[in-house]
Tab-separated table of C-alpha atoms in Angstrom:
chain	number	residue	atom	x	y	z
A	261	UNK	CA	-0.034	-0.022	0.058
A	262	UNK	CA	2.847	2.332	0.793
A	263	UNK	CA	4.505	1.822	-2.575
A	264	UNK	CA	1.103	2.536	-4.332
A	265	UNK	CA	0.711	5.863	-2.562
A	266	UNK	CA	4.294	6.835	-3.204
A	267	UNK	CA	3.883	6.013	-6.860
A	268	UNK	CA	0.728	7.918	-7.106
A	269	UNK	CA	2.370	10.999	-5.458
A	270	UNK	CA	5.267	10.778	-8.002
A	271	UNK	CA	2.919	10.483	-10.931
A	272	UNK	CA	0.897	13.443	-9.768
A	273	UNK	CA	4.084	15.504	-9.203
A	274	UNK	CA	5.385	14.628	-12.637
A	275	UNK	CA	2.085	15.754	-14.275
A	276	UNK	CA	2.159	18.959	-12.171
A	277	UNK	CA	5.671	19.793	-13.138
A	278	UNK	CA	4.994	19.014	-16.854
A	279	UNK	CA	2.979	22.226	-17.024
A	280	UNK	CA	6.035	24.195	-15.783
A	281	UNK	CA	8.610	22.756	-18.291
A	282	UNK	CA	10.682	25.041	-20.365
A	283	UNK	CA	9.730	23.357	-23.589
A	284	UNK	CA	6.542	25.402	-24.087
A	285	UNK	CA	5.812	27.270	-27.334
A	286	UNK	CA	7.092	30.778	-26.853
A	287	UNK	CA	4.589	32.484	-29.114
A	288	UNK	CA	2.268	34.646	-27.217
A	289	UNK	CA	-1.362	34.785	-27.922
A	290	UNK	CA	-3.054	38.034	-27.258
A	291	UNK	CA	-6.259	37.876	-25.378
A	292	UNK	CA	-9.171	38.627	-27.409
A	293	UNK	CA	-11.137	41.713	-26.558
A	294	UNK	CA	-14.361	40.828	-24.887
A	295	UNK	CA	-17.506	42.352	-26.213
A	296	UNK	CA	-18.782	45.141	-24.088
A	297	UNK	CA	-21.838	43.977	-22.075
A	298	UNK	CA	-25.130	45.080	-23.477
A	299	UNK	CA	-26.572	48.042	-21.571
A	300	UNK	CA	-29.636	46.982	-19.675
A	301	UNK	CA	-32.778	48.985	-20.461
A	302	UNK	CA	-33.650	48.662	-16.843
A	303	UNK	CA	-30.916	50.970	-15.451
A	304	UNK	CA	-31.310	51.574	-11.876
A	305	UNK	CA	-32.405	55.086	-11.120
A	306	UNK	CA	-30.573	57.244	-8.480
A	307	UNK	CA	-32.285	57.288	-5.106
A	308	UNK	CA	-32.123	60.621	-3.447
A	309	UNK	CA	-30.977	61.245	0.035
A	310	UNK	CA	-32.434	64.027	2.181
A	311	UNK	CA	-30.446	67.192	2.966
A	312	UNK	CA	-30.423	68.727	6.454
A	313	UNK	CA	-33.698	70.537	6.100
A	314	UNK	CA	-35.443	67.554	4.541
A	315	UNK	CA	-34.012	65.362	7.401
A	316	UNK	CA	-35.453	67.626	10.019
A	317	UNK	CA	-38.805	67.531	8.283
A	318	UNK	CA	-38.739	63.855	7.786
A	319	UNK	CA	-37.853	63.160	11.458
A	320	UNK	CA	-40.739	65.406	12.503
A	321	UNK	CA	-43.140	63.507	10.273
A	322	UNK	CA	-41.970	60.100	11.487
A	323	UNK	CA	-42.102	61.192	15.131
A	324	UNK	CA	-45.694	62.186	14.534
A	325	UNK	CA	-46.453	58.641	13.200
A	326	UNK	CA	-44.764	56.834	16.157
A	327	UNK	CA	-42.055	58.546	18.340
A	328	UNK	CA	-40.079	55.391	18.668
A	329	UNK	CA	-39.357	55.340	14.895
A	330	UNK	CA	-36.739	58.166	15.352
A	331	UNK	CA	-34.993	56.991	18.563
A	332	UNK	CA	-32.011	56.584	16.193
A	333	UNK	CA	-32.437	59.307	13.706
A	334	UNK	CA	-29.599	58.119	11.401
A	335	UNK	CA	-31.152	54.659	11.222
A	336	UNK	CA	-34.593	56.237	10.460
A	337	UNK	CA	-33.121	58.236	7.688
A	338	UNK	CA	-31.264	55.167	6.267
A	339	UNK	CA	-34.542	53.182	6.314
A	340	UNK	CA	-36.362	56.124	4.671
A	341	UNK	CA	-33.808	56.098	1.759
A	342	UNK	CA	-34.691	52.443	1.333
A	343	UNK	CA	-38.371	53.329	1.217
A	344	UNK	CA	-37.547	55.914	-1.350
A	345	UNK	CA	-35.982	53.255	-3.498
A	346	UNK	CA	-39.463	51.640	-3.709
A	347	UNK	CA	-40.925	54.965	-4.701
A	348	UNK	CA	-38.329	55.584	-7.401
A	349	UNK	CA	-38.775	51.957	-8.559
A	350	UNK	CA	-42.453	52.753	-9.001
A	351	UNK	CA	-43.688	49.893	-6.782
A	352	UNK	CA	-47.358	49.828	-6.022
A	353	UNK	CA	-48.762	51.517	-2.885
A	354	UNK	CA	-49.614	48.298	-1.034
A	355	UNK	CA	-46.063	46.966	-1.659
A	356	UNK	CA	-44.445	50.243	-0.571
A	357	UNK	CA	-46.429	50.246	2.693
A	358	UNK	CA	-45.771	46.664	3.365
A	359	UNK	CA	-42.017	47.164	2.823
A	360	UNK	CA	-41.987	50.368	4.925
A	361	UNK	CA	-43.720	48.493	7.713
A	362	UNK	CA	-41.053	45.698	7.480
A	363	UNK	CA	-38.100	48.039	7.350
A	364	UNK	CA	-39.285	50.145	10.360
A	365	UNK	CA	-40.880	47.402	12.502
A	366	UNK	CA	-38.943	45.864	15.449
A	367	UNK	CA	-36.584	47.196	18.118
A	368	UNK	CA	-37.936	50.215	19.927
A	369	UNK	CA	-40.588	50.794	17.250
A	370	UNK	CA	-42.329	47.504	17.964
A	371	UNK	CA	-44.737	46.147	15.255
A	372	UNK	CA	-46.144	48.591	12.923
A	373	UNK	CA	-49.442	48.430	11.145
A	374	UNK	CA	-49.853	48.607	7.377
A	375	UNK	CA	-51.536	51.991	7.848
A	376	UNK	CA	-48.378	53.288	9.614
A	377	UNK	CA	-46.230	51.807	6.759
A	378	UNK	CA	-48.351	53.803	4.296
A	379	UNK	CA	-47.860	56.947	6.508
A	380	UNK	CA	-44.146	56.528	6.431
A	381	UNK	CA	-44.275	56.205	2.659
A	382	UNK	CA	-46.242	59.480	2.527
A	383	UNK	CA	-43.663	61.223	4.863
A	384	UNK	CA	-40.797	60.148	2.586
A	385	UNK	CA	-42.561	61.329	-0.435
A	386	UNK	CA	-43.520	64.646	1.168
A	387	UNK	CA	-40.085	65.441	2.443
A	388	UNK	CA	-37.408	64.375	0.009
A	389	UNK	CA	-38.396	61.584	-2.384
A	390	UNK	CA	-40.342	63.167	-5.207
């Protein structure tokens, strides 16, 4: 058994080294230029982010919906930008409300209702996401 393993190792090493031998053809082949990828007709639109004044207005509106939504204002703004991506992506109202509910539920905010999700979407649209 030991001889068999040793022989197998020698054979494997020989094949591995064969690729490194100096007897290769020295002519170089230039890589072919790959075709440029086709541009997608569904380019992702840019999602806006709120400026300072818009952030203040957004936080005020979110606080009116449920104060716990803005315990961490930076997190609330990040989540609002994600809600805006649904608006820019032209998702239907029910989907946007459901997604906003999902994005903002949990932690200090607890479980939100679909109506609160719709209010969040309205707040995002009214403040920075047109």
